[in-house]
Amino acid sequence: MRLTILGCYSATPRSLTNPTSQLLEIRNHMFLIDCGEGTQVQLRKQKLKFSRIKHVFISHLHGDHFFGLPGLVSTFRLLGRESELHIYGPKGIKEAITLLLKLGDSWTNYPLLFHELNSKESELIFEDDKVSVRTIPLNHRVYTNGFLFEEKLAPRVLDVEAVAKYGIDKSEFRNIKNGKAGTAKSGESILNSDLTLDPPKPKSYAFCSDTAYKEDIVPLIKNVDLLYHESTFLETEEHLCAKTKHSTASAAARIAKMARVDKLVLGHYSTRYKSLELFKEEAQPIFSNVELAEDGKVFEI
Ligand SMILES: [Zn+2]
């Protein structure tokens, strides 16, 4: 799993910083998470093959999280896209995007499928044989979801040393990979568990932006490998959190600690701060394995 931060600042685009957008590469999928203004340019700068994006997840309908989406939808049309594009986001997103397409008489020539969300409970919104995606209901000024991306347990892996040791014929490999026993050269039946290795541990990623401190997300994100949690403010501006429904770096660290995540990544910084290091310094005493999101930064999960 690989996460590329395309933008990780709040509010307005600036010459060197971008509003929220991330690209998650997970088991052959390219999932776009939020799509602030400038996302297309960032995708090109990072040399990501963005025509492979088939699923876009939008947390909420504030401009710094989705104003890049109409442009991306339009670019896909100009590039001659034919494959489906699925957009998951709050109720209203279909009306917002289709109104722009209608006024410009620029309907897509590819299927554009909206999956509108309005549940206040966590729900499964995407699933195939390798991956699942669930919502993480957040507490913001408008209806907002984070998203939990989880790999499924892969099949057991053929143990090349074991099959060689027992002299098992190649024609049996497919059956063994599917869980069957194998037949040794001697005719003896060999247990599948003696011919295969445990698959890699499935990885998980939780995206939580934007939200006020919300302790009840902890059970949903328990033990994830990577948690991105917004930290718009430092404690010196904590008084702004209640009004704007955002979090501080220390609040994000408390959530990470309670959820026992492996790593915390901070982002969605207010543009008022000159140094991002202050966010890390505030979070680290509470949760030590913390890193700062930066536009263009890649996290291997
Ligand atoms: Zn917002």
PDB file of C-alpha atoms and ligand atoms in Angstrom:
ATOM      1  CA  MET A   1       0.000   0.000   0.000  1.00  0.00           C
ATOM      2  CA  ARG A   2       1.348   3.395  -0.894  1.00  0.00           C
ATOM      3  CA  LEU A   3      -0.074   6.789   0.079  1.00  0.00           C
ATOM      4  CA  THR A   4       0.919   9.917  -1.842  1.00  0.00           C
ATOM      5  CA  ILE A   5      -0.001  13.228  -0.239  1.00  0.00           C
ATOM      6  CA  LEU A   6      -1.081  15.571  -3.039  1.00  0.00           C
ATOM      7  CA  GLY A   7      -2.189  18.378  -0.747  1.00  0.00           C
ATOM      8  CA  CYS A   8      -2.396  18.667   3.029  1.00  0.00           C
ATOM      9  CA  TYR A   9      -3.265  22.256   3.918  1.00  0.00           C
ATOM     10  CA  SER A  10      -6.607  23.759   4.859  1.00  0.00           C
ATOM     11  CA  ALA A  11      -8.512  26.602   3.211  1.00  0.00           C
ATOM     12  CA  THR A  12      -6.860  28.262   0.212  1.00  0.00           C
ATOM     13  CA  PRO A  13      -4.393  27.016  -2.415  1.00  0.00           C
ATOM     14  CA  ARG A  14      -1.093  28.951  -2.301  1.00  0.00           C
ATOM     15  CA  SER A  15       1.948  29.031  -4.560  1.00  0.00           C
ATOM     16  CA  LEU A  16       3.693  26.196  -2.724  1.00  0.00           C
ATOM     17  CA  THR A  17       0.889  24.460  -0.824  1.00  0.00           C
ATOM     18  CA  ASN A  18      -2.284  22.665  -1.849  1.00  0.00           C
ATOM     19  CA  PRO A  19      -5.610  21.856  -0.185  1.00  0.00           C
ATOM     20  CA  THR A  20      -6.499  18.281   0.735  1.00  0.00           C
ATOM     21  CA  SER A  21      -6.050  15.396  -1.672  1.00  0.00           C
ATOM     22  CA  GLN A  22      -4.344  12.012  -1.412  1.00  0.00           C
ATOM     23  CA  LEU A  23      -3.815   9.050  -3.699  1.00  0.00           C
ATOM     24  CA  LEU A  24      -3.892   5.578  -2.140  1.00  0.00           C
ATOM     25  CA  GLU A  25      -2.490   2.688  -4.187  1.00  0.00           C
ATOM     26  CA  ILE A  26      -3.865  -0.515  -2.698  1.00  0.00           C
ATOM     27  CA  ARG A  27      -3.927  -3.982  -4.310  1.00  0.00           C
ATOM     28  CA  ASN A  28      -4.038  -2.674  -7.922  1.00  0.00           C
ATOM     29  CA  HIS A  29      -6.559   0.046  -7.109  1.00  0.00           C
ATOM     30  CA  MET A  30      -5.842   3.766  -7.291  1.00  0.00           C
ATOM     31  CA  PHE A  31      -8.192   5.469  -4.838  1.00  0.00           C
ATOM     32  CA  LEU A  32      -8.367   9.254  -4.835  1.00  0.00           C
ATOM     33  CA  ILE A  33      -9.256  10.647  -1.406  1.00  0.00           C
ATOM     34  CA  ASP A  34     -10.616  14.206  -1.480  1.00  0.00           C
ATOM     35  CA  CYS A  35      -9.925  16.436  -4.436  1.00  0.00           C
ATOM     36  CA  GLY A  36      -9.097  20.013  -3.512  1.00  0.00           C
ATOM     37  CA  GLU A  37      -8.258  22.624  -6.128  1.00  0.00           C
ATOM     38  CA  GLY A  38      -4.964  21.802  -7.861  1.00  0.00           C
ATOM     39  CA  THR A  39      -5.271  18.019  -7.498  1.00  0.00           C
ATOM     40  CA  GLN A  40      -4.845  17.411 -11.247  1.00  0.00           C
ATOM     41  CA  VAL A  41      -1.643  19.426 -11.334  1.00  0.00           C
ATOM     42  CA  GLN A  42      -0.327  17.564  -8.301  1.00  0.00           C
ATOM     43  CA  LEU A  43      -1.157  14.185  -9.906  1.00  0.00           C
ATOM     44  CA  ARG A  44       0.828  15.229 -12.991  1.00  0.00           C
ATOM     45  CA  LYS A  45       3.737  16.564 -10.926  1.00  0.00           C
ATOM     46  CA  GLN A  46       3.955  13.255  -9.056  1.00  0.00           C
ATOM     47  CA  LYS A  47       3.843  11.409 -12.421  1.00  0.00           C
ATOM     48  CA  LEU A  48       0.918   9.265 -11.293  1.00  0.00           C
ATOM     49  CA  LYS A  49      -1.058   7.481 -14.011  1.00  0.00           C
ATOM     50  CA  PHE A  50      -4.288   9.051 -12.892  1.00  0.00           C
ATOM     51  CA  SER A  51      -6.419   7.622 -15.717  1.00  0.00           C
ATOM     52  CA  ARG A  52      -6.313   4.468 -13.554  1.00  0.00           C
ATOM     53  CA  ILE A  53      -8.376   6.165 -10.843  1.00  0.00           C
ATOM     54  CA  LYS A  54     -11.790   4.502 -10.818  1.00  0.00           C
ATOM     55  CA  HIS A  55     -12.967   5.457  -7.322  1.00  0.00           C
ATOM     56  CA  VAL A  56     -12.993   8.896  -5.683  1.00  0.00           C
ATOM     57  CA  PHE A  57     -13.880   9.316  -2.003  1.00  0.00           C
ATOM     58  CA  ILE A  58     -14.928  12.807  -0.891  1.00  0.00           C
ATOM     59  CA  SER A  59     -15.085  13.470   2.859  1.00  0.00           C
ATOM     60  CA  HIS A  60     -17.310  16.569   2.792  1.00  0.00           C
ATOM     61  CA  LEU A  61     -18.468  19.411   0.608  1.00  0.00           C
ATOM     62  CA  HIS A  62     -16.187  22.216   1.781  1.00  0.00           C
ATOM     63  CA  GLY A  63     -14.331  23.666  -1.206  1.00  0.00           C
ATOM     64  CA  ASP A  64     -10.843  22.775  -0.008  1.00  0.00           C
ATOM     65  CA  HIS A  65     -11.850  19.100  -0.240  1.00  0.00           C
ATOM     66  CA  PHE A  66     -13.718  18.899  -3.552  1.00  0.00           C
ATOM     67  CA  PHE A  67     -13.331  21.970  -5.782  1.00  0.00           C
ATOM     68  CA  GLY A  68     -10.835  20.010  -7.902  1.00  0.00           C
ATOM     69  CA  LEU A  69     -13.397  17.343  -8.736  1.00  0.00           C
ATOM     70  CA  PRO A  70     -15.386  19.083 -11.531  1.00  0.00           C
ATOM     71  CA  GLY A  71     -12.082  19.811 -13.285  1.00  0.00           C
ATOM     72  CA  LEU A  72     -10.899  16.225 -12.979  1.00  0.00           C
ATOM     73  CA  VAL A  73     -14.230  14.868 -14.255  1.00  0.00           C
ATOM     74  CA  SER A  74     -13.954  17.232 -17.227  1.00  0.00           C
ATOM     75  CA  THR A  75     -10.321  16.315 -17.950  1.00  0.00           C
ATOM     76  CA  PHE A  76     -11.201  12.623 -18.037  1.00  0.00           C
ATOM     77  CA  ARG A  77     -13.773  13.467 -20.718  1.00  0.00           C
ATOM     78  CA  LEU A  78     -11.232  15.450 -22.758  1.00  0.00           C
ATOM     79  CA  LEU A  79      -8.754  12.572 -22.489  1.00  0.00           C
ATOM     80  CA  GLY A  80     -11.339  10.217 -24.014  1.00  0.00           C
ATOM     81  CA  ARG A  81     -11.997   8.156 -20.919  1.00  0.00           C
ATOM     82  CA  GLU A  82     -14.404   5.267 -21.438  1.00  0.00           C
ATOM     83  CA  SER A  83     -14.267   3.398 -18.126  1.00  0.00           C
ATOM     84  CA  GLU A  84     -16.615   4.043 -15.204  1.00  0.00           C
ATOM     85  CA  LEU A  85     -15.787   6.604 -12.527  1.00  0.00           C
ATOM     86  CA  HIS A  86     -17.341   6.056  -9.094  1.00  0.00           C
ATOM     87  CA  ILE A  87     -17.699   9.024  -6.756  1.00  0.00           C
ATOM     88  CA  TYR A  88     -18.516   8.467  -3.073  1.00  0.00           C
ATOM     89  CA  GLY A  89     -19.467  11.545  -1.081  1.00  0.00           C
ATOM     90  CA  PRO A  90     -22.134  13.365   0.924  1.00  0.00           C
ATOM     91  CA  LYS A  91     -25.665  13.742  -0.391  1.00  0.00           C
ATOM     92  CA  GLY A  92     -25.650  16.748  -2.714  1.00  0.00           C
ATOM     93  CA  ILE A  93     -22.424  15.912  -4.515  1.00  0.00           C
ATOM     94  CA  LYS A  94     -24.299  14.562  -7.530  1.00  0.00           C
ATOM     95  CA  GLU A  95     -26.346  17.766  -7.836  1.00  0.00           C
ATOM     96  CA  ALA A  96     -23.223  19.947  -7.504  1.00  0.00           C
ATOM     97  CA  ILE A  97     -21.199  18.157 -10.180  1.00  0.00           C
ATOM     98  CA  THR A  98     -24.016  17.479 -12.634  1.00  0.00           C
ATOM     99  CA  LEU A  99     -25.207  21.118 -12.510  1.00  0.00           C
ATOM    100  CA  LEU A 100     -21.787  22.243 -13.751  1.00  0.00           C
ATOM    101  CA  LEU A 101     -21.781  19.600 -16.483  1.00  0.00           C
ATOM    102  CA  LYS A 102     -25.307  20.581 -17.513  1.00  0.00           C
ATOM    103  CA  LEU A 103     -24.642  24.340 -17.654  1.00  0.00           C
ATOM    104  CA  GLY A 104     -21.539  23.749 -19.758  1.00  0.00           C
ATOM    105  CA  ASP A 105     -23.295  21.168 -21.948  1.00  0.00           C
ATOM    106  CA  SER A 106     -20.320  18.949 -21.245  1.00  0.00           C
ATOM    107  CA  TRP A 107     -21.744  15.599 -20.198  1.00  0.00           C
ATOM    108  CA  THR A 108     -19.160  12.869 -19.811  1.00  0.00           C
ATOM    109  CA  ASN A 109     -18.894  10.218 -22.488  1.00  0.00           C
ATOM    110  CA  TYR A 110     -18.007   7.689 -19.773  1.00  0.00           C
ATOM    111  CA  PRO A 111     -20.292   6.378 -16.998  1.00  0.00           C
ATOM    112  CA  LEU A 112     -20.162   8.697 -13.983  1.00  0.00           C
ATOM    113  CA  LEU A 113     -21.668   6.904 -10.988  1.00  0.00           C
ATOM    114  CA  PHE A 114     -22.457   8.660  -7.719  1.00  0.00           C
ATOM    115  CA  HIS A 115     -22.754   6.894  -4.374  1.00  0.00           C
ATOM    116  CA  GLU A 116     -24.280   9.478  -2.056  1.00  0.00           C
ATOM    117  CA  LEU A 117     -23.807   9.062   1.686  1.00  0.00           C
ATOM    118  CA  ASN A 118     -26.004  10.289   4.509  1.00  0.00           C
ATOM    119  CA  SER A 119     -25.684   7.690   7.256  1.00  0.00           C
ATOM    120  CA  LYS A 120     -24.456   8.780  10.668  1.00  0.00           C
ATOM    121  CA  GLU A 121     -23.245   5.238  11.348  1.00  0.00           C
ATOM    122  CA  SER A 122     -20.163   3.648   9.798  1.00  0.00           C
ATOM    123  CA  GLU A 123     -21.078   1.738   6.641  1.00  0.00           C
ATOM    124  CA  LEU A 124     -19.357  -0.481   4.093  1.00  0.00           C
ATOM    125  CA  ILE A 125     -19.274   1.485   0.831  1.00  0.00           C
ATOM    126  CA  PHE A 126     -16.885  -0.540  -1.351  1.00  0.00           C
ATOM    127  CA  GLU A 127     -15.769  -4.140  -1.344  1.00  0.00           C
ATOM    128  CA  ASP A 128     -14.117  -6.606  -3.697  1.00  0.00           C
ATOM    129  CA  ASP A 129     -12.129  -9.794  -3.056  1.00  0.00           C
ATOM    130  CA  LYS A 130      -9.019  -7.854  -1.969  1.00  0.00           C
ATOM    131  CA  VAL A 131     -10.100  -4.604  -0.319  1.00  0.00           C
ATOM    132  CA  SER A 132     -12.921  -3.020   1.680  1.00  0.00           C
ATOM    133  CA  VAL A 133     -13.730   0.630   2.395  1.00  0.00           C
ATOM    134  CA  ARG A 134     -15.863   1.834   5.314  1.00  0.00           C
ATOM    135  CA  THR A 135     -16.933   5.306   6.370  1.00  0.00           C
ATOM    136  CA  ILE A 136     -15.752   6.879   9.620  1.00  0.00           C
ATOM    137  CA  PRO A 137     -18.451   9.379  10.689  1.00  0.00           C
ATOM    138  CA  LEU A 138     -16.735  12.602  11.830  1.00  0.00           C
ATOM    139  CA  ASN A 139     -17.821  15.753  13.666  1.00  0.00           C
ATOM    140  CA  HIS A 140     -17.475  18.817  11.438  1.00  0.00           C
ATOM    141  CA  ARG A 141     -19.565  21.881  10.507  1.00  0.00           C
ATOM    142  CA  VAL A 142     -21.190  19.932   7.664  1.00  0.00           C
ATOM    143  CA  TYR A 143     -21.847  16.214   7.181  1.00  0.00           C
ATOM    144  CA  THR A 144     -18.398  14.591   6.968  1.00  0.00           C
ATOM    145  CA  ASN A 145     -16.925  11.095   6.737  1.00  0.00           C
ATOM    146  CA  GLY A 146     -13.422   9.781   7.055  1.00  0.00           C
ATOM    147  CA  PHE A 147     -12.623   6.505   5.307  1.00  0.00           C
ATOM    148  CA  LEU A 148     -11.100   3.256   6.495  1.00  0.00           C
ATOM    149  CA  PHE A 149      -9.291   1.266   3.794  1.00  0.00           C
ATOM    150  CA  GLU A 150      -8.535  -2.350   4.664  1.00  0.00           C
ATOM    151  CA  GLU A 151      -6.801  -5.096   2.737  1.00  0.00           C
ATOM    152  CA  LYS A 152      -8.320  -8.550   3.022  1.00  0.00           C
ATOM    153  CA  LEU A 153      -6.291 -11.574   4.026  1.00  0.00           C
ATOM    154  CA  ALA A 154      -4.568 -12.851   0.870  1.00  0.00           C
ATOM    155  CA  PRO A 155      -4.384 -16.602   0.063  1.00  0.00           C
ATOM    156  CA  ARG A 156      -1.501 -18.585   1.555  1.00  0.00           C
ATOM    157  CA  VAL A 157       1.749 -18.377  -0.425  1.00  0.00           C
ATOM    158  CA  LEU A 158       3.370 -21.402  -2.108  1.00  0.00           C
ATOM    159  CA  ASP A 159       6.547 -22.405  -0.227  1.00  0.00           C
ATOM    160  CA  VAL A 160       8.983 -23.030  -3.092  1.00  0.00           C
ATOM    161  CA  GLU A 161      11.516 -24.736  -0.835  1.00  0.00           C
ATOM    162  CA  ALA A 162       8.927 -27.147   0.588  1.00  0.00           C
ATOM    163  CA  VAL A 163       7.476 -28.178  -2.786  1.00  0.00           C
ATOM    164  CA  ALA A 164      11.012 -28.801  -4.074  1.00  0.00           C
ATOM    165  CA  LYS A 165      11.878 -30.842  -0.965  1.00  0.00           C
ATOM    166  CA  TYR A 166       8.851 -33.134  -1.434  1.00  0.00           C
ATOM    167  CA  GLY A 167       9.334 -33.284  -5.228  1.00  0.00           C
ATOM    168  CA  ILE A 168       5.812 -32.042  -5.926  1.00  0.00           C
ATOM    169  CA  ASP A 169       4.864 -31.727  -9.588  1.00  0.00           C
ATOM    170  CA  LYS A 170       4.257 -28.209 -10.965  1.00  0.00           C
ATOM    171  CA  SER A 171       0.789 -29.247 -12.196  1.00  0.00           C
ATOM    172  CA  GLU A 172      -0.328 -29.341  -8.527  1.00  0.00           C
ATOM    173  CA  PHE A 173       0.800 -25.806  -7.681  1.00  0.00           C
ATOM    174  CA  ARG A 174      -2.512 -24.167  -8.556  1.00  0.00           C
ATOM    175  CA  ASN A 175      -4.478 -26.576  -6.334  1.00  0.00           C
ATOM    176  CA  ILE A 176      -2.027 -26.081  -3.481  1.00  0.00           C
ATOM    177  CA  LYS A 177      -2.379 -22.291  -3.784  1.00  0.00           C
ATOM    178  CA  ASN A 178      -6.145 -22.863  -3.525  1.00  0.00           C
ATOM    179  CA  GLY A 179      -5.733 -24.725  -0.235  1.00  0.00           C
ATOM    180  CA  LYS A 180      -5.526 -28.366  -1.360  1.00  0.00           C
ATOM    181  CA  ALA A 181      -3.024 -30.958  -0.104  1.00  0.00           C
ATOM    182  CA  GLY A 182      -0.135 -32.015  -2.393  1.00  0.00           C
ATOM    183  CA  THR A 183       1.246 -35.391  -3.438  1.00  0.00           C
ATOM    184  CA  ALA A 184       4.932 -36.018  -2.810  1.00  0.00           C
ATOM    185  CA  LYS A 185       7.126 -37.899  -5.327  1.00  0.00           C
ATOM    186  CA  SER A 186       6.891 -40.861  -2.945  1.00  0.00           C
ATOM    187  CA  GLY A 187       3.071 -40.848  -3.272  1.00  0.00           C
ATOM    188  CA  GLU A 188       2.600 -39.560   0.259  1.00  0.00           C
ATOM    189  CA  SER A 189      -0.074 -36.864   0.777  1.00  0.00           C
ATOM    190  CA  ILE A 190       1.380 -33.648   2.223  1.00  0.00           C
ATOM    191  CA  LEU A 191      -0.724 -31.213   4.238  1.00  0.00           C
ATOM    192  CA  ASN A 192      -1.347 -27.828   2.622  1.00  0.00           C
ATOM    193  CA  SER A 193       0.054 -26.087   5.717  1.00  0.00           C
ATOM    194  CA  ASP A 194       3.390 -27.874   5.107  1.00  0.00           C
ATOM    195  CA  LEU A 195       3.554 -26.580   1.524  1.00  0.00           C
ATOM    196  CA  THR A 196       2.489 -22.977   2.010  1.00  0.00           C
ATOM    197  CA  LEU A 197       3.507 -19.949   4.045  1.00  0.00           C
ATOM    198  CA  ASP A 198       1.329 -17.473   5.917  1.00  0.00           C
ATOM    199  CA  PRO A 199       0.273 -14.573   3.669  1.00  0.00           C
ATOM    200  CA  PRO A 200       1.490 -11.093   4.553  1.00  0.00           C
ATOM    201  CA  LYS A 201      -0.532  -9.385   7.299  1.00  0.00           C
ATOM    202  CA  PRO A 202      -3.314  -7.278   5.723  1.00  0.00           C
ATOM    203  CA  LYS A 203      -2.646  -3.550   6.046  1.00  0.00           C
ATOM    204  CA  SER A 204      -5.072  -0.775   6.866  1.00  0.00           C
ATOM    205  CA  TYR A 205      -5.232   2.985   6.465  1.00  0.00           C
ATOM    206  CA  ALA A 206      -7.618   5.452   8.134  1.00  0.00           C
ATOM    207  CA  PHE A 207      -8.186   8.946   6.725  1.00  0.00           C
ATOM    208  CA  CYS A 208      -9.772  11.402   9.194  1.00  0.00           C
ATOM    209  CA  SER A 209     -10.232  14.960   7.948  1.00  0.00           C
ATOM    210  CA  ASP A 210     -11.948  17.291   8.940  1.00  0.00           C
ATOM    211  CA  THR A 211     -13.170  16.788  12.482  1.00  0.00           C
ATOM    212  CA  ALA A 212     -13.344  18.102  15.992  1.00  0.00           C
ATOM    213  CA  TYR A 213     -11.919  15.764  18.635  1.00  0.00           C
ATOM    214  CA  LYS A 214     -14.162  12.680  18.417  1.00  0.00           C
ATOM    215  CA  GLU A 215     -13.311   9.848  20.739  1.00  0.00           C
ATOM    216  CA  ASP A 216     -15.939   7.462  19.444  1.00  0.00           C
ATOM    217  CA  ILE A 217     -13.996   6.912  16.203  1.00  0.00           C
ATOM    218  CA  VAL A 218     -11.380   5.037  18.242  1.00  0.00           C
ATOM    219  CA  PRO A 219     -12.993   1.550  18.003  1.00  0.00           C
ATOM    220  CA  LEU A 220     -13.359   1.979  14.221  1.00  0.00           C
ATOM    221  CA  ILE A 221      -9.694   2.780  13.653  1.00  0.00           C
ATOM    222  CA  LYS A 222      -8.207   0.463  16.290  1.00  0.00           C
ATOM    223  CA  ASN A 223      -4.740  -0.864  15.378  1.00  0.00           C
ATOM    224  CA  VAL A 224      -4.607   0.601  11.870  1.00  0.00           C
ATOM    225  CA  ASP A 225      -1.149   0.690  10.334  1.00  0.00           C
ATOM    226  CA  LEU A 226      -1.435   4.348   9.403  1.00  0.00           C
ATOM    227  CA  LEU A 227      -3.782   7.036  10.682  1.00  0.00           C
ATOM    228  CA  TYR A 228      -3.986  10.396   8.944  1.00  0.00           C
ATOM    229  CA  HIS A 229      -5.686  12.737  11.389  1.00  0.00           C
ATOM    230  CA  GLU A 230      -6.225  16.394  10.799  1.00  0.00           C
ATOM    231  CA  SER A 231      -4.437  18.896  13.012  1.00  0.00           C
ATOM    232  CA  THR A 232      -5.567  22.252  11.752  1.00  0.00           C
ATOM    233  CA  PHE A 233      -4.408  24.069  14.877  1.00  0.00           C
ATOM    234  CA  LEU A 234      -1.862  24.016  17.672  1.00  0.00           C
ATOM    235  CA  GLU A 235      -2.951  24.198  21.307  1.00  0.00           C
ATOM    236  CA  THR A 236      -2.260  27.947  21.322  1.00  0.00           C
ATOM    237  CA  GLU A 237      -5.300  28.269  19.007  1.00  0.00           C
ATOM    238  CA  GLU A 238      -7.398  25.593  20.705  1.00  0.00           C
ATOM    239  CA  HIS A 239     -10.180  28.149  21.285  1.00  0.00           C
ATOM    240  CA  LEU A 240     -10.825  28.063  17.508  1.00  0.00           C
ATOM    241  CA  CYS A 241     -11.478  24.296  17.477  1.00  0.00           C
ATOM    242  CA  ALA A 242     -14.987  24.368  18.954  1.00  0.00           C
ATOM    243  CA  LYS A 243     -16.217  27.023  16.512  1.00  0.00           C
ATOM    244  CA  THR A 244     -14.603  25.608  13.364  1.00  0.00           C
ATOM    245  CA  LYS A 245     -14.914  21.920  14.394  1.00  0.00           C
ATOM    246  CA  HIS A 246     -11.257  21.118  13.870  1.00  0.00           C
ATOM    247  CA  SER A 247      -8.558  19.429  15.977  1.00  0.00           C
ATOM    248  CA  THR A 248      -5.188  20.295  17.449  1.00  0.00           C
ATOM    249  CA  ALA A 249      -2.034  18.233  16.985  1.00  0.00           C
ATOM    250  CA  SER A 250      -2.262  17.033  20.584  1.00  0.00           C
ATOM    251  CA  ALA A 251      -5.900  15.957  20.119  1.00  0.00           C
ATOM    252  CA  ALA A 252      -4.878  13.937  17.031  1.00  0.00           C
ATOM    253  CA  ALA A 253      -2.086  12.342  19.075  1.00  0.00           C
ATOM    254  CA  ARG A 254      -4.520  11.386  21.854  1.00  0.00           C
ATOM    255  CA  ILE A 255      -6.766   9.650  19.306  1.00  0.00           C
ATOM    256  CA  ALA A 256      -3.746   7.815  17.826  1.00  0.00           C
ATOM    257  CA  LYS A 257      -2.646   6.690  21.285  1.00  0.00           C
ATOM    258  CA  MET A 258      -6.092   5.420  22.312  1.00  0.00           C
ATOM    259  CA  ALA A 259      -6.524   3.582  18.995  1.00  0.00           C
ATOM    260  CA  ARG A 260      -3.027   2.049  19.311  1.00  0.00           C
ATOM    261  CA  VAL A 261      -2.262   2.793  15.680  1.00  0.00           C
ATOM    262  CA  ASP A 262       1.164   2.045  14.298  1.00  0.00           C
ATOM    263  CA  LYS A 263       1.864   5.475  12.856  1.00  0.00           C
ATOM    264  CA  LEU A 264       0.166   8.883  12.926  1.00  0.00           C
ATOM    265  CA  VAL A 265       0.436  11.378  10.076  1.00  0.00           C
ATOM    266  CA  LEU A 266      -0.671  14.949  10.745  1.00  0.00           C
ATOM    267  CA  GLY A 267      -2.092  17.330   8.124  1.00  0.00           C
ATOM    268  CA  HIS A 268      -4.741  19.891   7.150  1.00  0.00           C
ATOM    269  CA  TYR A 269      -2.608  22.622   8.682  1.00  0.00           C
ATOM    270  CA  SER A 270      -3.960  26.120   8.985  1.00  0.00           C
ATOM    271  CA  THR A 271      -1.924  28.377   6.709  1.00  0.00           C
ATOM    272  CA  ARG A 272      -1.326  30.761   9.643  1.00  0.00           C
ATOM    273  CA  TYR A 273       1.660  28.706  10.875  1.00  0.00           C
ATOM    274  CA  LYS A 274       5.155  29.354   9.552  1.00  0.00           C
ATOM    275  CA  SER A 275       6.694  26.091  10.812  1.00  0.00           C
ATOM    276  CA  LEU A 276       5.163  22.620  10.630  1.00  0.00           C
ATOM    277  CA  GLU A 277       7.721  21.264  13.108  1.00  0.00           C
ATOM    278  CA  LEU A 278       5.626  22.789  15.900  1.00  0.00           C
ATOM    279  CA  PHE A 279       2.843  20.284  15.089  1.00  0.00           C
ATOM    280  CA  LYS A 280       5.234  17.370  15.487  1.00  0.00           C
ATOM    281  CA  GLU A 281       6.669  18.799  18.697  1.00  0.00           C
ATOM    282  CA  GLU A 282       3.184  19.120  20.171  1.00  0.00           C
ATOM    283  CA  ALA A 283       2.077  15.576  19.230  1.00  0.00           C
ATOM    284  CA  GLN A 284       5.261  13.626  19.964  1.00  0.00           C
ATOM    285  CA  PRO A 285       5.168  13.628  23.785  1.00  0.00           C
ATOM    286  CA  ILE A 286       1.705  11.998  23.562  1.00  0.00           C
ATOM    287  CA  PHE A 287       2.281   9.674  20.601  1.00  0.00           C
ATOM    288  CA  SER A 288       5.878   9.161  19.507  1.00  0.00           C
ATOM    289  CA  ASN A 289       5.537   7.607  16.027  1.00  0.00           C
ATOM    290  CA  VAL A 290       4.254  10.731  14.329  1.00  0.00           C
ATOM    291  CA  GLU A 291       5.151  12.225  10.962  1.00  0.00           C
ATOM    292  CA  LEU A 292       4.131  15.355   9.133  1.00  0.00           C
ATOM    293  CA  ALA A 293       2.231  15.182   5.859  1.00  0.00           C
ATOM    294  CA  GLU A 294       3.797  17.380   3.183  1.00  0.00           C
ATOM    295  CA  ASP A 295       2.628  17.916  -0.380  1.00  0.00           C
ATOM    296  CA  GLY A 296       4.330  15.297  -2.566  1.00  0.00           C
ATOM    297  CA  LYS A 297       5.420  13.087   0.345  1.00  0.00           C
ATOM    298  CA  VAL A 298       4.951   9.315  -0.034  1.00  0.00           C
ATOM    299  CA  PHE A 299       4.214   6.882   2.799  1.00  0.00           C
ATOM    300  CA  GLU A 300       4.743   3.160   2.245  1.00  0.00           C
ATOM    301  CA  ILE A 301       2.310   1.243   4.422  1.00  0.00           C
TER     302      ILE A 301
HETATM  303 ZN    ZN B   1     -13.968  21.365   6.213  1.00  0.00          ZN
END
